[in-house]
Amino acid sequence: MTAPAIYLIETGRTRPSLPTLEHIARRTGKPVEFFLAAPVAATDDLNARLVELEAMVADARYQEAIALGQSILDRGSSAFRLGRIRFLIGQAYLGSAQSERAATLLAEARAHFEAVNDGAMLAECIAAQAVLATRTQTSDAVYLAEMALSVLRALKPVPPPTEARLLEILAAAHFASHDHERAIATYKEAIAVGSAVSDLQGLARLYGAIGADYRSAGDGETAARYTQRSLAVLEVIRDRDVLAKCENDLALVLMAGGELAEARLHLDRSLQLCDDSNLRCGRSLVLLSLCELTMREGDLERAQELGSEALELAERLEEGATIAEAHVLLGRIADQRALPDEADKQFADAIRGFEALGLRERLLQCHGQYAEILERRGELARAYMHMKEALQASRPGLLRREQEQEQERVSSA
């Protein structure tokens, strides 16, 4: 009985009722969506909206993508399309740092692609989950990235550009778990794959990523070398948005080494590239880098202007992580200007921002920076409180367990 029913569903000769589909699904152990094939003639309007949705996600217009994607879902869509729609909306939520909503949609999309045996999209979906896990610092980031790569490599043939991108995601996951050796090795593997397909833009991104990894590991010289390679490739392809980011990253390397004058040259160029290309995303980060540099140079008034400009732009574009980073810098500036109330306000806003985004490592660092400021002021009790918060952020539940153990010792005494 099952085979004829499935045949009718797939050929579109009849429209079985939902109970019928649910019965078939139970008998075969597959979700209902598996049996809903594409309609014979999909509407041009829906196709156009899906293309527009993909373009919005690719262009980082995440809020617009979320609104459009939700409207497509609200108007109803064939079940065979739901996986891709949910995946795209999930990516938009991921890009706008709305972790919980992204997690739900990506899980639903993954279940769909598993059911219909779409290996390419399944790999993409698991890779997106790995990115989310890396950003929220959950323990399964490396596992998910390796799984995505395994699914992709089961395809025949394996698409090299996608393989390079998934290797980059795996490298970032290794780095987030503080495994620098594996991170660097995986970045190099990704570069090798990327070089084989002449994907210059991807190669430039990979050089930039490995440079950032070396910088975080404290090897500024090697970091600068890889970042310079990235710049050389980007000059060839004239990809201005990525080039602007790479100029900014190189300036950070130089700043860390105390080469402030050269760092300013690269930051000025990065800002000019943002202006020439009318880049919305990225400009706020360059402004924050300039704010940091100007503060190191001792011009606190100009640093305040740059930090405020970066905050205003980030708020307009709803860049949650950048908003929180701007508050940290403005708090540090207020501290140097001997404005304790303003510093307190800025750090409170930063802490709330990092908490809302689930960025635990940055939350830990923020508590630590604020604790140092409070300690210098002589507010030792408040400094201690924020150091405890930093510890709690790094090891959730630790303080609560210690308190419970202490209560047990008191009770048994």
mmCIF file of C-alpha atoms in Angstrom:
data_model
loop_
_atom_site.group_PDB
_atom_site.id
_atom_site.type_symbol
_atom_site.label_atom_id
_atom_site.label_comp_id
_atom_site.label_asym_id
_atom_site.label_seq_id
_atom_site.Cartn_x
_atom_site.Cartn_y
_atom_site.Cartn_z
ATOM 1 C CA MET A 1 0.000 0.000 0.000
ATOM 2 C CA THR A 2 2.787 2.433 0.773
ATOM 3 C CA ALA A 3 4.453 2.435 -2.646
ATOM 4 C CA PRO A 4 1.360 3.482 -4.690
ATOM 5 C CA ALA A 5 0.600 6.218 -2.172
ATOM 6 C CA ILE A 6 4.120 7.623 -2.457
ATOM 7 C CA TYR A 7 3.924 7.404 -6.242
ATOM 8 C CA LEU A 8 0.764 9.480 -6.260
ATOM 9 C CA ILE A 9 2.297 12.040 -3.948
ATOM 10 C CA GLU A 10 5.461 12.406 -6.027
ATOM 11 C CA THR A 11 3.674 12.620 -9.371
ATOM 12 C CA GLY A 12 1.207 15.146 -8.056
ATOM 13 C CA ARG A 13 -1.817 13.135 -9.223
ATOM 14 C CA THR A 14 -3.584 13.548 -5.957
ATOM 15 C CA ARG A 15 -3.233 15.525 -2.749
ATOM 16 C CA PRO A 16 -3.387 13.077 0.187
ATOM 17 C CA SER A 17 -4.712 14.341 3.474
ATOM 18 C CA LEU A 18 -2.304 15.112 6.305
ATOM 19 C CA PRO A 19 -3.400 12.014 8.302
ATOM 20 C CA THR A 20 -2.549 9.850 5.277
ATOM 21 C CA LEU A 21 0.911 11.409 5.023
ATOM 22 C CA GLU A 22 1.467 11.003 8.752
ATOM 23 C CA HIS A 23 0.544 7.313 8.473
ATOM 24 C CA ILE A 24 3.020 6.847 5.611
ATOM 25 C CA ALA A 25 5.681 8.718 7.568
ATOM 26 C CA ARG A 26 5.218 6.480 10.604
ATOM 27 C CA ARG A 27 5.415 3.330 8.452
ATOM 28 C CA THR A 28 8.633 4.436 6.753
ATOM 29 C CA GLY A 29 10.287 6.209 9.685
ATOM 30 C CA LYS A 30 10.674 9.457 7.737
ATOM 31 C CA PRO A 31 9.244 12.940 8.392
ATOM 32 C CA VAL A 32 6.168 14.086 6.491
ATOM 33 C CA GLU A 33 8.232 16.620 4.547
ATOM 34 C CA PHE A 34 10.184 13.804 2.883
ATOM 35 C CA PHE A 35 7.128 12.817 0.848
ATOM 36 C CA LEU A 36 6.162 16.282 -0.306
ATOM 37 C CA ALA A 37 7.925 16.693 -3.618
ATOM 38 C CA ALA A 38 8.266 19.945 -5.507
ATOM 39 C CA PRO A 39 5.139 21.107 -7.311
ATOM 40 C CA VAL A 40 5.192 20.607 -11.052
ATOM 41 C CA ALA A 41 5.220 24.364 -11.705
ATOM 42 C CA ALA A 42 6.489 26.578 -8.907
ATOM 43 C CA THR A 43 5.321 30.167 -9.076
ATOM 44 C CA ASP A 44 7.690 32.727 -10.525
ATOM 45 C CA ASP A 45 6.819 35.065 -7.659
ATOM 46 C CA LEU A 46 8.056 32.631 -5.015
ATOM 47 C CA ASN A 47 11.225 31.885 -6.975
ATOM 48 C CA ALA A 48 11.946 35.591 -7.232
ATOM 49 C CA ARG A 49 11.442 36.101 -3.510
ATOM 50 C CA LEU A 50 13.772 33.200 -2.687
ATOM 51 C CA VAL A 51 16.468 34.654 -4.948
ATOM 52 C CA GLU A 52 15.980 38.012 -3.227
ATOM 53 C CA LEU A 53 16.237 36.338 0.186
ATOM 54 C CA GLU A 54 19.527 34.661 -0.740
ATOM 55 C CA ALA A 55 20.891 37.965 -2.053
ATOM 56 C CA MET A 56 19.986 39.745 1.200
ATOM 57 C CA VAL A 57 21.788 37.127 3.291
ATOM 58 C CA ALA A 58 24.835 37.230 1.020
ATOM 59 C CA ASP A 59 24.889 41.037 1.268
ATOM 60 C CA ALA A 60 24.643 40.924 5.108
ATOM 61 C CA ARG A 61 21.256 42.684 5.030
ATOM 62 C CA TYR A 62 20.149 40.460 7.843
ATOM 63 C CA GLN A 63 17.168 42.359 9.246
ATOM 64 C CA GLU A 64 15.661 42.694 5.765
ATOM 65 C CA ALA A 65 16.288 38.987 5.156
ATOM 66 C CA ILE A 66 14.568 38.017 8.403
ATOM 67 C CA ALA A 67 11.510 40.116 7.526
ATOM 68 C CA LEU A 68 11.291 38.737 3.978
ATOM 69 C CA GLY A 69 11.918 35.144 5.033
ATOM 70 C CA GLN A 70 9.253 35.308 7.711
ATOM 71 C CA SER A 71 6.764 36.762 5.224
ATOM 72 C CA ILE A 72 7.470 33.824 2.868
ATOM 73 C CA LEU A 73 6.797 31.378 5.697
ATOM 74 C CA ASP A 74 3.640 33.239 6.752
ATOM 75 C CA ARG A 75 2.235 33.120 3.221
ATOM 76 C CA GLY A 76 2.774 29.382 3.105
ATOM 77 C CA SER A 77 5.226 27.399 1.045
ATOM 78 C CA SER A 78 5.580 23.866 -0.259
ATOM 79 C CA ALA A 79 7.251 21.655 2.303
ATOM 80 C CA PHE A 80 10.113 20.786 -0.019
ATOM 81 C CA ARG A 81 11.206 24.452 0.133
ATOM 82 C CA LEU A 82 11.025 24.794 3.892
ATOM 83 C CA GLY A 83 14.521 23.497 4.518
ATOM 84 C CA ARG A 84 16.176 26.143 2.364
ATOM 85 C CA ILE A 85 13.930 28.946 3.650
ATOM 86 C CA ARG A 86 14.646 28.036 7.269
ATOM 87 C CA PHE A 87 18.362 27.719 6.520
ATOM 88 C CA LEU A 88 18.495 31.209 4.999
ATOM 89 C CA ILE A 89 16.536 32.797 7.853
ATOM 90 C CA GLY A 90 18.740 30.912 10.312
ATOM 91 C CA GLN A 91 21.819 32.360 8.617
ATOM 92 C CA ALA A 92 20.309 35.841 8.893
ATOM 93 C CA TYR A 93 19.676 35.363 12.617
ATOM 94 C CA LEU A 94 23.230 34.017 12.952
ATOM 95 C CA GLY A 95 24.608 37.084 11.190
ATOM 96 C CA SER A 96 22.633 39.416 13.447
ATOM 97 C CA ALA A 97 23.835 37.587 16.604
ATOM 98 C CA GLN A 98 20.396 36.240 17.579
ATOM 99 C CA SER A 99 21.744 32.885 18.658
ATOM 100 C CA GLU A 100 18.639 31.160 20.033
ATOM 101 C CA ARG A 101 16.505 31.846 16.965
ATOM 102 C CA ALA A 102 19.346 30.834 14.674
ATOM 103 C CA ALA A 103 19.798 27.560 16.570
ATOM 104 C CA THR A 104 16.127 26.609 16.260
ATOM 105 C CA LEU A 105 15.876 27.305 12.528
ATOM 106 C CA LEU A 106 19.200 25.654 11.682
ATOM 107 C CA ALA A 107 18.159 22.524 13.596
ATOM 108 C CA GLU A 108 14.876 22.378 11.665
ATOM 109 C CA ALA A 109 16.687 22.930 8.366
ATOM 110 C CA ARG A 110 19.218 20.227 9.198
ATOM 111 C CA ALA A 111 16.448 17.714 9.907
ATOM 112 C CA HIS A 112 14.893 18.540 6.537
ATOM 113 C CA PHE A 113 18.120 18.095 4.559
ATOM 114 C CA GLU A 114 18.842 14.831 6.354
ATOM 115 C CA ALA A 115 15.376 13.563 5.457
ATOM 116 C CA VAL A 116 15.670 14.385 1.753
ATOM 117 C CA ASN A 117 19.307 13.223 1.597
ATOM 118 C CA ASP A 118 20.663 16.553 0.309
ATOM 119 C CA GLY A 119 24.334 16.160 1.236
ATOM 120 C CA ALA A 120 25.521 19.538 -0.034
ATOM 121 C CA MET A 121 22.934 21.534 1.919
ATOM 122 C CA LEU A 122 23.293 19.273 4.951
ATOM 123 C CA ALA A 123 27.008 20.077 5.061
ATOM 124 C CA GLU A 124 26.242 23.800 4.773
ATOM 125 C CA CYS A 125 23.685 23.580 7.566
ATOM 126 C CA ILE A 126 25.955 21.691 9.967
ATOM 127 C CA ALA A 127 28.740 24.153 9.152
ATOM 128 C CA ALA A 128 26.435 27.024 10.122
ATOM 129 C CA GLN A 129 25.709 25.221 13.398
ATOM 130 C CA ALA A 130 29.474 24.945 13.935
ATOM 131 C CA VAL A 131 29.856 28.700 13.416
ATOM 132 C CA LEU A 132 27.081 29.283 15.948
ATOM 133 C CA ALA A 133 28.719 26.910 18.432
ATOM 134 C CA THR A 134 32.052 28.708 18.008
ATOM 135 C CA ARG A 135 30.492 32.109 18.597
ATOM 136 C CA THR A 136 28.562 30.987 21.659
ATOM 137 C CA GLN A 137 31.590 29.000 22.894
ATOM 138 C CA THR A 138 29.806 25.685 23.304
ATOM 139 C CA SER A 139 31.846 22.486 23.492
ATOM 140 C CA ASP A 140 30.605 20.872 20.255
ATOM 141 C CA ALA A 141 31.999 23.452 17.792
ATOM 142 C CA VAL A 142 34.908 21.282 16.623
ATOM 143 C CA TYR A 143 32.707 18.170 16.482
ATOM 144 C CA LEU A 144 30.134 19.939 14.290
ATOM 145 C CA ALA A 145 32.756 21.435 11.980
ATOM 146 C CA GLU A 146 34.385 18.029 11.506
ATOM 147 C CA MET A 147 30.978 16.473 10.828
ATOM 148 C CA ALA A 148 30.165 19.111 8.201
ATOM 149 C CA LEU A 149 33.498 18.452 6.501
ATOM 150 C CA SER A 150 32.896 14.690 6.574
ATOM 151 C CA VAL A 151 29.448 15.076 4.977
ATOM 152 C CA LEU A 152 30.889 17.341 2.281
ATOM 153 C CA ARG A 153 33.776 14.999 1.507
ATOM 154 C CA ALA A 154 31.307 12.151 0.984
ATOM 155 C CA LEU A 155 30.033 13.978 -2.114
ATOM 156 C CA LYS A 156 31.384 13.012 -5.507
ATOM 157 C CA PRO A 157 32.999 15.220 -6.613
ATOM 158 C CA VAL A 158 33.888 17.341 -3.583
ATOM 159 C CA PRO A 159 33.489 21.078 -4.360
ATOM 160 C CA PRO A 160 36.920 22.573 -3.434
ATOM 161 C CA PRO A 161 35.722 26.148 -2.657
ATOM 162 C CA THR A 162 33.203 24.793 -0.148
ATOM 163 C CA GLU A 163 35.815 22.438 1.296
ATOM 164 C CA ALA A 164 38.194 25.358 1.848
ATOM 165 C CA ARG A 165 35.457 27.377 3.554
ATOM 166 C CA LEU A 166 34.505 24.494 5.862
ATOM 167 C CA LEU A 167 38.165 23.959 6.738
ATOM 168 C CA GLU A 168 38.299 27.634 7.703
ATOM 169 C CA ILE A 169 35.274 27.119 9.980
ATOM 170 C CA LEU A 170 36.999 24.087 11.558
ATOM 171 C CA ALA A 171 40.174 26.116 12.094
ATOM 172 C CA ALA A 172 38.199 28.860 13.837
ATOM 173 C CA ALA A 173 36.593 26.226 16.073
ATOM 174 C CA HIS A 174 40.021 24.834 16.993
ATOM 175 C CA PHE A 175 41.241 28.325 17.807
ATOM 176 C CA ALA A 176 38.182 29.047 19.962
ATOM 177 C CA SER A 177 38.980 25.897 21.954
ATOM 178 C CA HIS A 178 42.555 27.212 22.416
ATOM 179 C CA ASP A 179 44.107 24.507 20.231
ATOM 180 C CA HIS A 180 46.388 26.879 18.308
ATOM 181 C CA GLU A 181 48.502 24.130 16.739
ATOM 182 C CA ARG A 182 45.529 22.415 15.109
ATOM 183 C CA ALA A 183 44.000 25.758 14.158
ATOM 184 C CA ILE A 184 47.101 26.848 12.258
ATOM 185 C CA ALA A 185 47.491 23.429 10.603
ATOM 186 C CA THR A 186 43.850 23.492 9.472
ATOM 187 C CA TYR A 187 44.170 27.058 8.163
ATOM 188 C CA LYS A 188 47.165 25.929 6.102
ATOM 189 C CA GLU A 189 45.192 22.967 4.753
ATOM 190 C CA ALA A 190 42.388 25.320 3.790
ATOM 191 C CA ILE A 191 44.861 27.597 2.011
ATOM 192 C CA ALA A 192 46.218 24.613 0.070
ATOM 193 C CA VAL A 193 42.711 23.637 -1.042
ATOM 194 C CA GLY A 194 41.849 27.234 -1.858
ATOM 195 C CA SER A 195 45.012 27.709 -3.903
ATOM 196 C CA ALA A 196 44.165 24.686 -6.038
ATOM 197 C CA VAL A 197 40.928 26.261 -7.283
ATOM 198 C CA SER A 198 42.246 29.785 -7.931
ATOM 199 C CA ASP A 199 39.663 31.192 -5.535
ATOM 200 C CA LEU A 200 41.586 34.391 -4.880
ATOM 201 C CA GLN A 201 38.984 35.952 -2.637
ATOM 202 C CA GLY A 202 38.771 32.809 -0.496
ATOM 203 C CA LEU A 203 42.559 32.552 -0.426
ATOM 204 C CA ALA A 204 42.819 36.153 0.751
ATOM 205 C CA ARG A 205 40.330 35.499 3.541
ATOM 206 C CA LEU A 206 42.289 32.452 4.636
ATOM 207 C CA TYR A 207 45.599 34.332 4.742
ATOM 208 C CA GLY A 208 43.878 37.008 6.806
ATOM 209 C CA ALA A 209 42.410 34.418 9.165
ATOM 210 C CA ILE A 210 45.702 32.645 9.742
ATOM 211 C CA GLY A 211 47.348 36.031 10.354
ATOM 212 C CA ALA A 212 44.734 36.804 12.989
ATOM 213 C CA ASP A 213 45.357 33.407 14.575
ATOM 214 C CA TYR A 214 49.110 34.023 14.831
ATOM 215 C CA ARG A 215 48.418 37.502 16.235
ATOM 216 C CA SER A 216 46.195 36.050 18.956
ATOM 217 C CA ALA A 217 48.897 33.491 19.737
ATOM 218 C CA GLY A 218 51.365 36.340 20.284
ATOM 219 C CA ASP A 219 53.447 35.875 17.116
ATOM 220 C CA GLY A 220 53.161 39.368 15.642
ATOM 221 C CA GLU A 221 55.887 38.936 13.010
ATOM 222 C CA THR A 222 54.306 35.860 11.422
ATOM 223 C CA ALA A 223 50.879 37.462 11.736
ATOM 224 C CA ALA A 224 52.058 40.508 9.796
ATOM 225 C CA ARG A 225 53.600 38.290 7.091
ATOM 226 C CA TYR A 226 50.357 36.377 6.473
ATOM 227 C CA THR A 227 48.303 39.558 6.579
ATOM 228 C CA GLN A 228 50.603 41.130 3.984
ATOM 229 C CA ARG A 229 50.063 38.075 1.763
ATOM 230 C CA SER A 230 46.336 38.565 2.104
ATOM 231 C CA LEU A 231 46.697 42.203 1.099
ATOM 232 C CA ALA A 232 48.763 41.269 -1.958
ATOM 233 C CA VAL A 233 46.087 38.865 -3.178
ATOM 234 C CA LEU A 234 43.324 41.342 -2.490
ATOM 235 C CA GLU A 235 45.095 44.031 -4.491
ATOM 236 C CA VAL A 236 44.841 41.712 -7.481
ATOM 237 C CA ILE A 237 41.134 41.046 -7.220
ATOM 238 C CA ARG A 238 40.255 44.527 -5.885
ATOM 239 C CA ASP A 239 37.734 43.123 -3.466
ATOM 240 C CA ARG A 240 37.381 46.318 -1.506
ATOM 241 C CA ASP A 241 35.174 45.187 1.334
ATOM 242 C CA VAL A 242 37.467 42.310 2.313
ATOM 243 C CA LEU A 243 40.492 44.492 1.599
ATOM 244 C CA ALA A 244 39.180 47.103 4.054
ATOM 245 C CA LYS A 245 38.867 44.448 6.757
ATOM 246 C CA CYS A 246 42.337 43.129 6.045
ATOM 247 C CA GLU A 247 43.865 46.629 6.268
ATOM 248 C CA ASN A 248 42.150 46.983 9.631
ATOM 249 C CA ASP A 249 43.493 43.613 10.838
ATOM 250 C CA LEU A 250 47.039 44.494 9.791
ATOM 251 C CA ALA A 251 46.754 47.789 11.675
ATOM 252 C CA LEU A 252 45.793 45.844 14.811
ATOM 253 C CA VAL A 253 48.916 43.690 14.422
ATOM 254 C CA LEU A 254 51.063 46.809 14.067
ATOM 255 C CA MET A 255 49.347 48.491 16.992
ATOM 256 C CA ALA A 256 50.059 45.486 19.205
ATOM 257 C CA GLY A 257 53.727 45.845 18.294
ATOM 258 C CA GLY A 258 53.756 49.552 19.162
ATOM 259 C CA GLU A 259 54.066 50.732 15.530
ATOM 260 C CA LEU A 260 51.362 53.368 15.868
ATOM 261 C CA ALA A 261 52.301 55.595 12.935
ATOM 262 C CA GLU A 262 52.256 52.739 10.416
ATOM 263 C CA ALA A 263 49.041 51.393 11.947
ATOM 264 C CA ARG A 264 47.380 54.749 11.334
ATOM 265 C CA LEU A 265 48.329 54.619 7.647
ATOM 266 C CA HIS A 266 46.552 51.272 7.255
ATOM 267 C CA LEU A 267 43.510 52.390 9.258
ATOM 268 C CA ASP A 268 43.176 55.551 7.177
ATOM 269 C CA ARG A 269 43.309 53.413 4.041
ATOM 270 C CA SER A 270 40.745 50.995 5.466
ATOM 271 C CA LEU A 271 38.376 53.846 6.237
ATOM 272 C CA GLN A 272 38.870 55.264 2.728
ATOM 273 C CA LEU A 273 38.035 51.885 1.207
ATOM 274 C CA CYS A 274 34.849 51.748 3.291
ATOM 275 C CA ASP A 275 33.881 55.216 2.037
ATOM 276 C CA ASP A 276 34.732 54.460 -1.606
ATOM 277 C CA SER A 277 32.684 51.245 -1.585
ATOM 278 C CA ASN A 278 29.865 52.664 0.539
ATOM 279 C CA LEU A 279 30.356 49.769 2.953
ATOM 280 C CA ARG A 280 27.864 49.762 5.801
ATOM 281 C CA CYS A 281 29.239 46.773 7.661
ATOM 282 C CA GLY A 282 32.867 47.110 8.657
ATOM 283 C CA ARG A 283 33.119 50.895 8.961
ATOM 284 C CA SER A 284 32.118 50.815 12.620
ATOM 285 C CA LEU A 285 34.940 48.339 13.380
ATOM 286 C CA VAL A 286 37.488 50.567 11.639
ATOM 287 C CA LEU A 287 36.243 53.534 13.652
ATOM 288 C CA LEU A 288 36.727 51.520 16.837
ATOM 289 C CA SER A 289 40.284 50.646 15.781
ATOM 290 C CA LEU A 290 40.975 54.326 15.145
ATOM 291 C CA CYS A 291 39.462 55.105 18.540
ATOM 292 C CA GLU A 292 41.833 52.617 20.202
ATOM 293 C CA LEU A 293 44.830 54.032 18.310
ATOM 294 C CA THR A 294 43.947 57.636 19.105
ATOM 295 C CA MET A 295 43.524 56.765 22.777
ATOM 296 C CA ARG A 296 47.006 55.171 22.793
ATOM 297 C CA GLU A 297 48.363 58.348 21.227
ATOM 298 C CA GLY A 298 46.910 60.316 24.139
ATOM 299 C CA ASP A 299 44.238 62.334 22.300
ATOM 300 C CA LEU A 300 41.281 61.411 24.518
ATOM 301 C CA GLU A 301 38.941 64.060 23.110
ATOM 302 C CA ARG A 302 39.339 62.766 19.535
ATOM 303 C CA ALA A 303 39.110 59.177 20.774
ATOM 304 C CA GLN A 304 35.786 60.035 22.421
ATOM 305 C CA GLU A 305 34.476 61.434 19.120
ATOM 306 C CA LEU A 306 35.533 58.327 17.184
ATOM 307 C CA GLY A 307 34.079 55.937 19.774
ATOM 308 C CA SER A 308 30.767 57.817 19.807
ATOM 309 C CA GLU A 309 30.630 57.801 15.995
ATOM 310 C CA ALA A 310 31.301 54.045 15.927
ATOM 311 C CA LEU A 311 28.601 53.431 18.539
ATOM 312 C CA GLU A 312 26.025 55.498 16.646
ATOM 313 C CA LEU A 313 26.734 53.653 13.377
ATOM 314 C CA ALA A 314 26.686 50.229 15.047
ATOM 315 C CA GLU A 315 23.348 51.025 16.704
ATOM 316 C CA ARG A 316 21.885 52.138 13.386
ATOM 317 C CA LEU A 317 22.993 48.887 11.732
ATOM 318 C CA GLU A 318 22.022 46.795 14.794
ATOM 319 C CA GLU A 319 25.532 45.317 15.123
ATOM 320 C CA GLY A 320 25.198 43.939 18.642
ATOM 321 C CA ALA A 321 28.778 42.823 19.237
ATOM 322 C CA THR A 322 30.215 46.075 17.885
ATOM 323 C CA ILE A 323 27.848 48.080 20.093
ATOM 324 C CA ALA A 324 29.158 46.272 23.170
ATOM 325 C CA GLU A 325 32.790 46.756 22.083
ATOM 326 C CA ALA A 326 32.145 50.480 21.598
ATOM 327 C CA HIS A 327 30.825 50.741 25.162
ATOM 328 C CA VAL A 328 34.005 49.082 26.467
ATOM 329 C CA LEU A 329 36.221 51.608 24.675
ATOM 330 C CA LEU A 330 34.071 54.549 25.769
ATOM 331 C CA GLY A 331 34.255 53.230 29.334
ATOM 332 C CA ARG A 332 38.047 53.076 29.195
ATOM 333 C CA ILE A 333 38.182 56.608 27.786
ATOM 334 C CA ALA A 334 35.885 57.882 30.543
ATOM 335 C CA ASP A 335 38.153 56.265 33.117
ATOM 336 C CA GLN A 336 41.221 58.012 31.666
ATOM 337 C CA ARG A 337 39.311 61.310 31.665
ATOM 338 C CA ALA A 338 38.516 60.826 35.371
ATOM 339 C CA LEU A 339 34.758 60.463 34.771
ATOM 340 C CA PRO A 340 33.901 57.502 37.036
ATOM 341 C CA ASP A 341 30.098 57.723 36.672
ATOM 342 C CA GLU A 342 30.361 57.713 32.881
ATOM 343 C CA ALA A 343 32.811 54.792 32.971
ATOM 344 C CA ASP A 344 30.407 52.833 35.196
ATOM 345 C CA LYS A 345 27.533 53.471 32.777
ATOM 346 C CA GLN A 346 29.519 52.429 29.707
ATOM 347 C CA PHE A 347 30.793 49.198 31.277
ATOM 348 C CA ALA A 348 27.287 48.336 32.520
ATOM 349 C CA ASP A 349 25.990 48.719 28.945
ATOM 350 C CA ALA A 350 28.865 46.621 27.595
ATOM 351 C CA ILE A 351 28.274 43.830 30.105
ATOM 352 C CA ARG A 352 24.560 43.729 29.281
ATOM 353 C CA GLY A 353 25.397 43.578 25.580
ATOM 354 C CA PHE A 354 27.847 40.689 25.865
ATOM 355 C CA GLU A 355 25.442 38.795 28.150
ATOM 356 C CA ALA A 356 22.559 39.225 25.700
ATOM 357 C CA LEU A 357 24.680 37.928 22.824
ATOM 358 C CA GLY A 358 26.023 34.975 24.800
ATOM 359 C CA LEU A 359 29.643 36.040 24.142
ATOM 360 C CA ARG A 360 31.055 34.481 27.293
ATOM 361 C CA GLU A 361 34.747 35.018 26.624
ATOM 362 C CA ARG A 362 34.300 38.717 25.860
ATOM 363 C CA LEU A 363 32.030 38.993 28.897
ATOM 364 C CA LEU A 364 34.816 37.512 31.040
ATOM 365 C CA GLN A 365 37.364 39.969 29.611
ATOM 366 C CA CYS A 366 34.999 42.895 30.098
ATOM 367 C CA HIS A 367 34.423 42.038 33.765
ATOM 368 C CA GLY A 368 38.186 41.734 34.175
ATOM 369 C CA GLN A 369 38.897 45.133 32.578
ATOM 370 C CA TYR A 370 36.246 46.803 34.696
ATOM 371 C CA ALA A 371 37.570 45.125 37.853
ATOM 372 C CA GLU A 372 41.039 46.576 37.175
ATOM 373 C CA ILE A 373 39.557 50.072 36.825
ATOM 374 C CA LEU A 374 37.597 49.695 40.061
ATOM 375 C CA GLU A 375 40.681 48.415 41.860
ATOM 376 C CA ARG A 376 42.677 51.478 40.770
ATOM 377 C CA ARG A 377 39.892 53.659 42.155
ATOM 378 C CA GLY A 378 40.142 51.857 45.468
ATOM 379 C CA GLU A 379 36.666 50.291 45.161
ATOM 380 C CA LEU A 380 37.931 46.870 46.152
ATOM 381 C CA ALA A 381 34.549 45.329 47.042
ATOM 382 C CA ARG A 382 33.085 46.113 43.619
ATOM 383 C CA ALA A 383 36.306 45.007 41.918
ATOM 384 C CA TYR A 384 36.083 41.666 43.723
ATOM 385 C CA MET A 385 32.447 41.286 42.663
ATOM 386 C CA HIS A 386 33.355 41.696 38.988
ATOM 387 C CA MET A 387 36.267 39.300 39.304
ATOM 388 C CA LYS A 388 33.772 36.755 40.674
ATOM 389 C CA GLU A 389 31.509 37.470 37.695
ATOM 390 C CA ALA A 390 34.449 36.892 35.373
ATOM 391 C CA LEU A 391 35.132 33.555 37.045
ATOM 392 C CA GLN A 392 31.460 32.609 36.800
ATOM 393 C CA ALA A 393 31.443 33.511 33.094
ATOM 394 C CA SER A 394 34.476 31.340 32.449
ATOM 395 C CA ARG A 395 33.268 28.372 34.534
ATOM 396 C CA PRO A 396 29.445 28.426 34.822
ATOM 397 C CA GLY A 397 28.126 26.828 38.004
ATOM 398 C CA LEU A 398 31.509 26.789 39.770
ATOM 399 C CA LEU A 399 30.658 29.411 42.379
ATOM 400 C CA ARG A 400 27.246 27.895 42.977
ATOM 401 C CA ARG A 401 28.804 24.462 43.598
ATOM 402 C CA GLU A 402 31.359 25.967 45.967
ATOM 403 C CA GLN A 403 28.585 27.715 47.897
ATOM 404 C CA GLU A 404 26.602 24.468 48.135
ATOM 405 C CA GLN A 405 29.700 22.606 49.386
ATOM 406 C CA GLU A 406 30.342 25.309 51.976
ATOM 407 C CA GLN A 407 26.726 25.091 53.193
ATOM 408 C CA GLU A 408 27.072 21.320 53.500
ATOM 409 C CA ARG A 409 30.239 21.713 55.573
ATOM 410 C CA VAL A 410 28.497 24.225 57.874
ATOM 411 C CA SER A 411 25.459 21.963 58.259
ATOM 412 C CA SER A 412 27.564 18.918 59.135
ATOM 413 C CA ALA A 413 29.754 20.818 61.607
#
